[in-house]
Coordinates of C-alpha atoms in Angstrom, one line a residue:
Chain D
M1 CA 106.4 63.1 -25.9
T2 CA 103.3 63.2 -28.1
E3 CA 101.1 65.7 -25.6
K4 CA 100.0 67.9 -28.4
T5 CA 97.8 65.4 -30.1
I6 CA 96.0 64.1 -26.9
S7 CA 92.3 64.3 -26.2
R8 CA 90.6 67.0 -24.3
A9 CA 88.6 63.7 -22.3
V10 CA 92.2 62.8 -21.0
I11 CA 93.3 66.6 -20.3
T12 CA 90.1 66.6 -18.1
R13 CA 90.9 63.3 -16.0
L14 CA 94.7 64.4 -15.5
P15 CA 93.8 66.9 -12.6
R16 CA 92.0 64.0 -10.8
Y17 CA 94.7 61.4 -11.2
Y18 CA 97.0 63.8 -9.8
R19 CA 94.6 64.4 -6.8
Y20 CA 94.4 61.0 -5.8
L21 CA 98.1 60.6 -6.4
G22 CA 98.7 63.4 -4.2
E23 CA 96.7 61.4 -1.7
L24 CA 98.3 58.6 -1.8
L25 CA 101.5 60.5 -1.5
E26 CA 100.4 61.7 1.9
N27 CA 99.6 58.3 2.8
D28 CA 102.9 57.0 2.2
I29 CA 101.8 55.1 -0.4
E30 CA 104.9 54.3 -2.8
R31 CA 103.7 52.2 -5.5
I32 CA 100.7 51.2 -6.6
S33 CA 99.0 48.8 -9.6
S34 CA 96.9 50.4 -12.3
K35 CA 93.9 47.7 -10.7
E36 CA 94.3 49.6 -7.5
L37 CA 94.1 53.2 -8.9
S38 CA 91.3 51.9 -11.0
E39 CA 89.5 50.8 -8.0
R40 CA 89.8 53.6 -5.9
M41 CA 89.5 56.2 -8.8
N42 CA 86.3 53.9 -10.4
V43 CA 87.5 54.3 -13.5
T44 CA 88.6 50.6 -15.7
A45 CA 92.4 49.7 -15.5
S46 CA 92.6 49.8 -19.2
Q47 CA 91.3 53.5 -19.1
I48 CA 94.1 54.2 -16.6
R49 CA 96.9 52.3 -18.9
Q50 CA 95.7 54.0 -22.2
D51 CA 95.5 57.2 -20.6
F52 CA 98.9 57.1 -19.5
N53 CA 99.9 55.7 -22.4
N54 CA 99.5 59.0 -24.1
F55 CA 102.6 60.7 -22.3
G56 CA 104.7 57.4 -22.6
G57 CA 103.3 54.7 -19.8
F58 CA 105.0 55.9 -16.8
G59 CA 104.5 52.3 -15.2
Q60 CA 106.8 48.8 -15.3
Q61 CA 104.5 45.9 -16.0
G62 CA 104.0 43.9 -13.2
Y63 CA 105.5 46.3 -10.8
G64 CA 102.9 49.1 -10.8
Y65 CA 103.5 52.9 -10.8
N66 CA 106.1 54.5 -8.7
V67 CA 103.0 57.1 -7.1
E68 CA 105.9 59.7 -6.4
Y69 CA 107.1 59.7 -10.1
L70 CA 103.8 59.4 -11.5
Y71 CA 102.7 62.4 -9.4
H72 CA 105.7 64.6 -10.5
E73 CA 105.3 63.7 -14.0
I74 CA 101.4 64.4 -14.5
G75 CA 102.3 67.5 -12.4
K76 CA 104.6 68.6 -15.2
I77 CA 102.1 68.1 -17.9
L78 CA 100.0 69.8 -16.0
G79 CA 102.3 73.1 -16.2
L80 CA 102.3 72.6 -12.1
T81 CA 106.1 73.2 -12.0
K82 CA 106.5 76.3 -12.2
I83 CA 104.9 79.4 -9.9
H84 CA 101.8 80.9 -11.6
N85 CA 101.2 84.5 -10.7
A86 CA 97.6 85.5 -10.0
V87 CA 95.3 87.9 -9.0
I88 CA 91.8 88.2 -8.3
I89 CA 89.3 90.5 -9.3
G90 CA 86.1 90.8 -7.2
A91 CA 86.3 90.4 -3.4
G92 CA 82.6 88.8 -3.3
N93 CA 82.0 85.3 -1.5
V94 CA 83.6 83.5 -4.8
G95 CA 86.7 85.9 -5.0
R96 CA 87.1 85.0 -1.1
A97 CA 86.6 81.5 -1.3
I98 CA 89.8 81.4 -3.9
A99 CA 91.8 83.7 -2.0
N100 CA 91.2 81.1 1.3
Y101 CA 91.8 78.1 -0.7
Q102 CA 95.6 77.0 0.4
D103 CA 95.8 74.2 -1.9
F104 CA 96.1 76.5 -4.9
E105 CA 99.1 78.1 -3.2
K106 CA 101.0 74.6 -2.5
R107 CA 100.1 73.6 -6.3
G108 CA 102.1 77.1 -7.8
F109 CA 99.0 79.0 -8.0
H110 CA 100.1 82.3 -6.3
F111 CA 97.3 85.0 -5.9
A112 CA 99.0 87.9 -4.6
A113 CA 96.1 90.6 -4.7
I114 CA 92.4 90.7 -4.9
F115 CA 90.8 94.1 -6.4
D116 CA 87.7 95.3 -5.3
N117 CA 85.8 98.7 -5.3
N118 CA 84.0 98.3 -2.4
P119 CA 86.0 101.0 0.2
D120 CA 85.4 98.9 3.4
M121 CA 87.3 96.0 2.1
I122 CA 90.5 97.5 0.5
G123 CA 93.3 97.4 2.8
R124 CA 92.1 94.2 4.2
R125 CA 94.3 90.6 4.2
I126 CA 92.4 87.6 3.1
A127 CA 94.9 84.5 3.5
G128 CA 97.7 85.9 1.8
C129 CA 96.1 87.9 -0.6
I130 CA 95.8 92.1 0.1
V131 CA 92.6 93.7 -1.0
M132 CA 93.7 96.5 -3.5
S133 CA 91.2 99.5 -5.0
T134 CA 90.4 98.9 -8.7
D135 CA 92.1 102.5 -9.1
V136 CA 95.3 101.0 -8.7
M137 CA 94.8 98.1 -11.2
E138 CA 96.2 99.1 -13.6
E139 CA 99.1 100.3 -12.1
Y140 CA 99.4 97.0 -10.4
F141 CA 99.5 95.0 -13.8
M142 CA 102.2 97.3 -15.6
N143 CA 104.1 96.7 -12.6
N144 CA 103.6 93.2 -11.6
D145 CA 104.0 89.9 -14.3
V146 CA 100.4 88.5 -13.9
E147 CA 100.0 85.5 -15.9
I148 CA 96.3 84.4 -14.7
V149 CA 93.1 86.7 -13.5
A150 CA 90.9 85.1 -11.5
L151 CA 87.6 87.1 -12.8
T152 CA 84.5 86.8 -10.0
V153 CA 82.9 90.3 -10.7
P154 CA 79.2 90.3 -11.3
K155 CA 78.0 89.4 -15.2
S156 CA 77.4 92.9 -16.0
S157 CA 81.1 94.3 -15.5
A158 CA 82.7 90.8 -16.4
P159 CA 83.1 91.4 -20.1
A160 CA 84.6 95.1 -19.5
V161 CA 86.8 94.0 -17.0
A162 CA 88.1 91.0 -19.0
A163 CA 88.6 93.1 -22.1
K164 CA 90.8 95.7 -19.9
V165 CA 93.1 93.2 -18.3
V166 CA 93.5 91.4 -21.8
S167 CA 94.9 95.0 -23.1
W168 CA 97.1 95.1 -20.3
G169 CA 98.8 91.7 -21.1
V170 CA 96.9 89.0 -19.7
K171 CA 96.6 86.1 -21.6
A172 CA 94.9 83.4 -18.9
I173 CA 91.2 84.1 -17.5
W174 CA 89.8 81.7 -14.9
N175 CA 86.0 82.9 -15.6
F176 CA 83.4 82.7 -12.9
A177 CA 80.7 85.4 -14.1
P178 CA 78.0 83.4 -15.9
T179 CA 78.4 84.7 -19.2
D180 CA 80.9 83.6 -22.0
L181 CA 83.6 86.0 -22.7
S182 CA 84.5 87.2 -25.8
L183 CA 88.2 87.9 -26.6
P184 CA 91.2 87.7 -28.8
G185 CA 92.0 83.8 -29.8
D186 CA 95.2 83.9 -28.0
V187 CA 93.7 84.7 -24.6
L188 CA 93.0 81.3 -23.0
V189 CA 89.5 81.1 -20.9
E190 CA 88.5 78.4 -18.5
N191 CA 85.0 79.0 -17.3
V192 CA 83.5 78.0 -14.3
H193 CA 79.7 78.1 -14.4
L194 CA 78.3 77.1 -11.6
A195 CA 74.3 77.4 -12.9
E196 CA 75.4 75.3 -15.5
S197 CA 76.6 72.6 -13.0
L198 CA 73.5 72.7 -11.1
M199 CA 71.1 72.4 -14.0
R200 CA 73.2 69.3 -15.3
L201 CA 72.4 67.8 -11.8
S202 CA 68.3 68.8 -12.3
Y203 CA 68.7 66.9 -15.8
K204 CA 70.0 63.8 -13.8
I205 CA 67.0 64.1 -11.3
K206 CA 64.3 64.4 -14.0
E207 CA 66.0 61.7 -15.9
K208 CA 65.9 59.3 -12.8
D209 CA 62.3 60.2 -12.1
M210 CA 60.8 59.3 -15.5
Chain U
M1 CA 61.2 61.8 -27.4
T2 CA 64.3 60.2 -27.0
E3 CA 65.8 61.9 -24.4
K4 CA 67.2 58.8 -22.5
T5 CA 69.6 57.6 -25.7
I6 CA 71.4 61.3 -25.9
S7 CA 75.0 61.9 -25.1
R8 CA 76.7 63.7 -22.1
A9 CA 78.4 65.9 -24.4
V10 CA 74.7 66.9 -25.6
I11 CA 73.9 67.6 -21.6
T12 CA 76.8 69.1 -21.2
R13 CA 75.7 72.0 -23.9
L14 CA 72.2 72.3 -22.5
P15 CA 72.6 74.3 -20.2
R16 CA 74.8 77.0 -22.1
Y17 CA 71.9 77.2 -24.7
Y18 CA 69.4 77.9 -22.2
R19 CA 71.7 80.6 -21.0
Y20 CA 71.8 82.3 -24.1
L21 CA 67.9 81.9 -25.2
G22 CA 67.4 83.6 -21.6
E23 CA 69.6 86.2 -22.6
L24 CA 67.6 86.3 -26.1
L25 CA 64.4 86.8 -24.2
E26 CA 65.5 89.4 -21.8
N27 CA 66.2 91.3 -25.2
D28 CA 62.9 91.0 -26.7
I29 CA 64.2 88.8 -29.6
E30 CA 61.4 86.4 -30.6
R31 CA 62.9 84.5 -33.4
I32 CA 66.6 83.1 -34.3
S33 CA 68.1 81.1 -37.2
S34 CA 70.7 78.6 -36.1
K35 CA 73.3 80.6 -38.1
E36 CA 72.5 83.8 -35.9
L37 CA 72.6 81.4 -32.3
S38 CA 75.9 79.5 -33.9
E39 CA 77.7 82.8 -34.2
R40 CA 76.6 84.0 -31.0
M41 CA 77.5 80.8 -29.3
N42 CA 80.5 80.2 -31.2
V43 CA 79.5 76.5 -32.2
T44 CA 78.6 75.5 -35.9
A45 CA 75.3 75.7 -36.9
S46 CA 74.9 72.0 -37.7
Q47 CA 76.1 71.3 -34.5
I48 CA 73.0 73.0 -32.8
R49 CA 70.8 71.6 -35.5
Q50 CA 72.2 68.2 -34.8
D51 CA 72.1 68.8 -30.5
F52 CA 68.1 70.2 -31.0
N53 CA 67.3 66.8 -33.4
N54 CA 68.0 64.9 -30.0
F55 CA 64.7 66.2 -28.7
G56 CA 62.7 66.3 -32.0
G57 CA 64.1 69.5 -33.6
F58 CA 62.1 72.6 -32.2
G59 CA 62.9 74.4 -35.6
Q60 CA 61.1 75.1 -38.6
Q61 CA 63.3 75.1 -41.7
G62 CA 63.4 78.7 -43.0
Y63 CA 61.8 80.3 -40.4
G64 CA 64.4 80.3 -37.5
Y65 CA 63.5 78.8 -33.9
N66 CA 60.9 80.6 -31.9
V67 CA 63.2 81.7 -28.7
E68 CA 60.4 81.4 -26.1
Y69 CA 59.4 78.2 -27.0
L70 CA 63.0 76.5 -27.3
Y71 CA 63.7 78.2 -24.0
H72 CA 61.0 76.5 -22.2
E73 CA 61.4 73.1 -24.0
I74 CA 65.0 73.0 -23.0
G75 CA 64.1 74.3 -19.3
K76 CA 61.3 70.9 -19.5
I77 CA 64.5 68.8 -20.6
L78 CA 67.0 70.3 -17.7
G79 CA 63.9 69.6 -15.3
L80 CA 63.6 73.6 -14.4
T81 CA 59.7 73.7 -14.7
K82 CA 59.5 72.0 -11.2
I83 CA 60.5 73.8 -8.0
H84 CA 63.9 71.7 -6.5
N85 CA 63.8 72.0 -2.6
A86 CA 67.4 72.5 -1.6
V87 CA 69.7 73.1 1.4
I88 CA 73.3 74.5 1.7
I89 CA 75.7 72.3 4.5
G90 CA 78.8 74.7 5.2
A91 CA 78.3 78.7 5.4
G92 CA 81.9 79.6 4.2
N93 CA 82.5 81.5 1.3
V94 CA 81.3 78.8 -1.4
G95 CA 78.1 78.0 0.6
R96 CA 77.7 82.0 1.1
A97 CA 78.0 82.3 -2.9
I98 CA 75.4 79.7 -3.6
A99 CA 73.3 81.6 -0.9
N100 CA 73.4 84.8 -2.6
Y101 CA 73.2 83.8 -6.1
Q102 CA 70.1 84.8 -7.3
D103 CA 69.6 83.2 -10.7
F104 CA 69.2 79.8 -8.8
E105 CA 65.9 80.7 -7.4
K106 CA 64.8 82.3 -10.8
R107 CA 65.3 79.0 -12.2
G108 CA 63.5 76.9 -9.2
F109 CA 66.3 76.0 -7.0
H110 CA 65.1 76.9 -3.6
F111 CA 67.7 77.3 -1.2
A112 CA 65.6 77.5 1.9
A113 CA 68.3 76.6 4.9
I114 CA 72.2 76.4 5.6
F115 CA 73.6 74.7 7.9
D116 CA 77.2 75.6 10.0
N117 CA 78.6 74.7 13.2
N118 CA 80.2 78.1 13.9
P119 CA 77.8 79.8 16.6
D120 CA 78.4 83.1 15.1
M121 CA 76.9 82.4 12.2
I122 CA 73.5 80.7 13.5
G123 CA 70.4 82.4 12.9
R124 CA 72.0 84.9 10.4
R125 CA 70.1 85.4 7.3
I126 CA 71.9 85.1 3.9
A127 CA 69.6 86.1 1.1
G128 CA 66.8 83.8 1.4
C129 CA 68.6 81.3 3.4
I130 CA 68.6 80.9 7.0
V131 CA 71.6 80.0 8.8
M132 CA 70.8 76.8 11.2
S133 CA 73.0 74.9 13.2
T134 CA 74.0 71.1 12.3
D135 CA 72.6 70.5 15.5
V136 CA 68.9 70.4 14.4
M137 CA 70.0 69.4 10.7
E138 CA 68.6 65.8 11.2
E139 CA 65.2 67.1 12.4
Y140 CA 65.2 69.5 9.4
F141 CA 65.8 66.6 7.0
M142 CA 63.0 64.7 8.6
N143 CA 60.4 67.1 8.5
N144 CA 61.3 69.0 5.6
D145 CA 61.5 67.3 1.8
V146 CA 64.8 68.0 0.7
E147 CA 65.8 67.1 -2.8
I148 CA 69.3 68.9 -3.2
V149 CA 72.4 69.2 -1.0
A150 CA 75.0 71.7 -1.8
L151 CA 77.7 70.4 0.0
T152 CA 80.3 73.2 0.9
V153 CA 82.3 71.5 4.0
P154 CA 85.8 71.2 3.9
K155 CA 87.4 67.7 2.1
S156 CA 87.8 66.3 6.0
S157 CA 84.3 66.4 6.8
A158 CA 82.5 65.7 3.4
P159 CA 82.3 62.0 3.2
A160 CA 80.8 61.9 6.6
V161 CA 78.1 64.5 5.8
A162 CA 77.3 63.2 2.9
A163 CA 76.6 59.6 4.0
K164 CA 74.5 61.2 6.9
V165 CA 72.1 63.2 4.4
V166 CA 72.0 60.3 2.2
S167 CA 70.8 58.1 4.9
W168 CA 68.3 60.6 5.6
G169 CA 66.9 60.0 2.4
V170 CA 68.7 63.0 0.2
K171 CA 69.4 61.8 -3.4
A172 CA 71.1 64.7 -5.2
I173 CA 74.7 66.4 -3.8
W174 CA 75.7 69.2 -5.1
N175 CA 79.6 68.8 -4.3
F176 CA 82.0 71.5 -3.6
A177 CA 84.3 69.3 -1.4
P178 CA 87.5 68.5 -3.5
T179 CA 87.4 64.8 -3.1
D180 CA 85.1 61.9 -4.9
L181 CA 82.2 61.0 -2.7
S182 CA 81.5 57.0 -2.5
L183 CA 77.6 56.7 -2.1
P184 CA 75.4 54.8 -3.2
G185 CA 74.4 54.2 -6.8
D186 CA 71.2 55.7 -6.9
V187 CA 72.5 59.3 -5.5
L188 CA 73.7 61.5 -8.1
V189 CA 76.7 63.5 -7.5
E190 CA 77.5 66.6 -9.5
N191 CA 81.1 67.7 -8.4
V192 CA 82.5 71.2 -8.9
H193 CA 86.1 70.9 -8.4
L194 CA 87.6 74.4 -8.6
A195 CA 91.1 72.8 -8.5
E196 CA 90.9 70.7 -11.1
S197 CA 89.2 73.4 -13.1
L198 CA 92.5 75.6 -12.5
M199 CA 95.1 72.8 -13.4
R200 CA 93.0 72.8 -16.8
L201 CA 94.2 76.5 -17.1
S202 CA 97.5 75.7 -16.2
Y203 CA 98.1 72.9 -19.0
K204 CA 96.5 75.1 -21.6
I205 CA 99.4 77.6 -20.7
K206 CA 101.8 75.2 -20.6
E207 CA 100.5 73.7 -23.9
K208 CA 100.9 77.4 -25.7
D209 CA 104.2 78.1 -24.1
M210 CA 105.7 74.9 -25.7

């Protein structure tokens, strides 16, 4: 395996392959050629072969890819073969959307708790998540092995909350606050900046209108 | 202006520049060097100069950048100097999060309505958005100029809803459903696939643990 050297662009495409292969599996499709996969995914067949070659190929010339095997191999590469314990901080709409998203659990992301400081929310259950007071957050982190924090608090409190959970040992933050967190180098951050996504759309609109 | 030829990577960075410059403006900072901006944003100063050179530079050697000017110029490039009329389809958590996000309005994205088929929701007001029945959706689109649709419906209904609004003349879709929409080539789509973002985080975790 040469995973260490593969580019960020390939990594960005892997979850999409994984999603498509999952859909094929659900439809009981056992085998697919790079040509068929390419038509469904709207990428070139040579791009697909090149991407998969980063991981040793997966396929047999002329026979196409075994969907289930490929699905599991890509899942392994993406780190989806283990359970990831996670919590959500912030029970606003975005936090609740994450708690309700059943696909995450299916892929091994177990969101056990959702912290908020709104007394009206505390004690409620959102899908499999219990809303807990931020007052007991430190205690929770001390007693549970939390790998991922989904940070869905307002921008103003995000840096302080992130710093706190990092001081409690968290090494991976899924950040929805519209700000870049400045954290120690060994903390992994994946940002979802909705406003930036919307601005890319307005850029495309403007480009087309010119 | 040579905007037509600039790369997707630069476009991806522009909204982030815009966000930082907006924060500088809020803090009454009038002028900034590429070195200072680079330290705040954690990109190299030469990257910043190179990115801005795509748009004619913006800066004066030795004087740094005029923050307000740069903010407005990047806003123009991103198409933020006009009002974008938008609606949300799907008043679930993600739809409600978008309706509640006040920064969008500030940047010229006006979400006027949010459509849902849940009778309990209809008639409610979420921030500036009125929840309307999907029964009156076609009529609404016929009588209003809708530029952007934020699609926050379940995956199973997303393709049909997208096809419908496209048949009513919509040319830009901000898609939150975890599926790729297959639409005519002149329809712009910007996807927010949360599961893929979370998988990139688990990939990084696995990489680090190896």
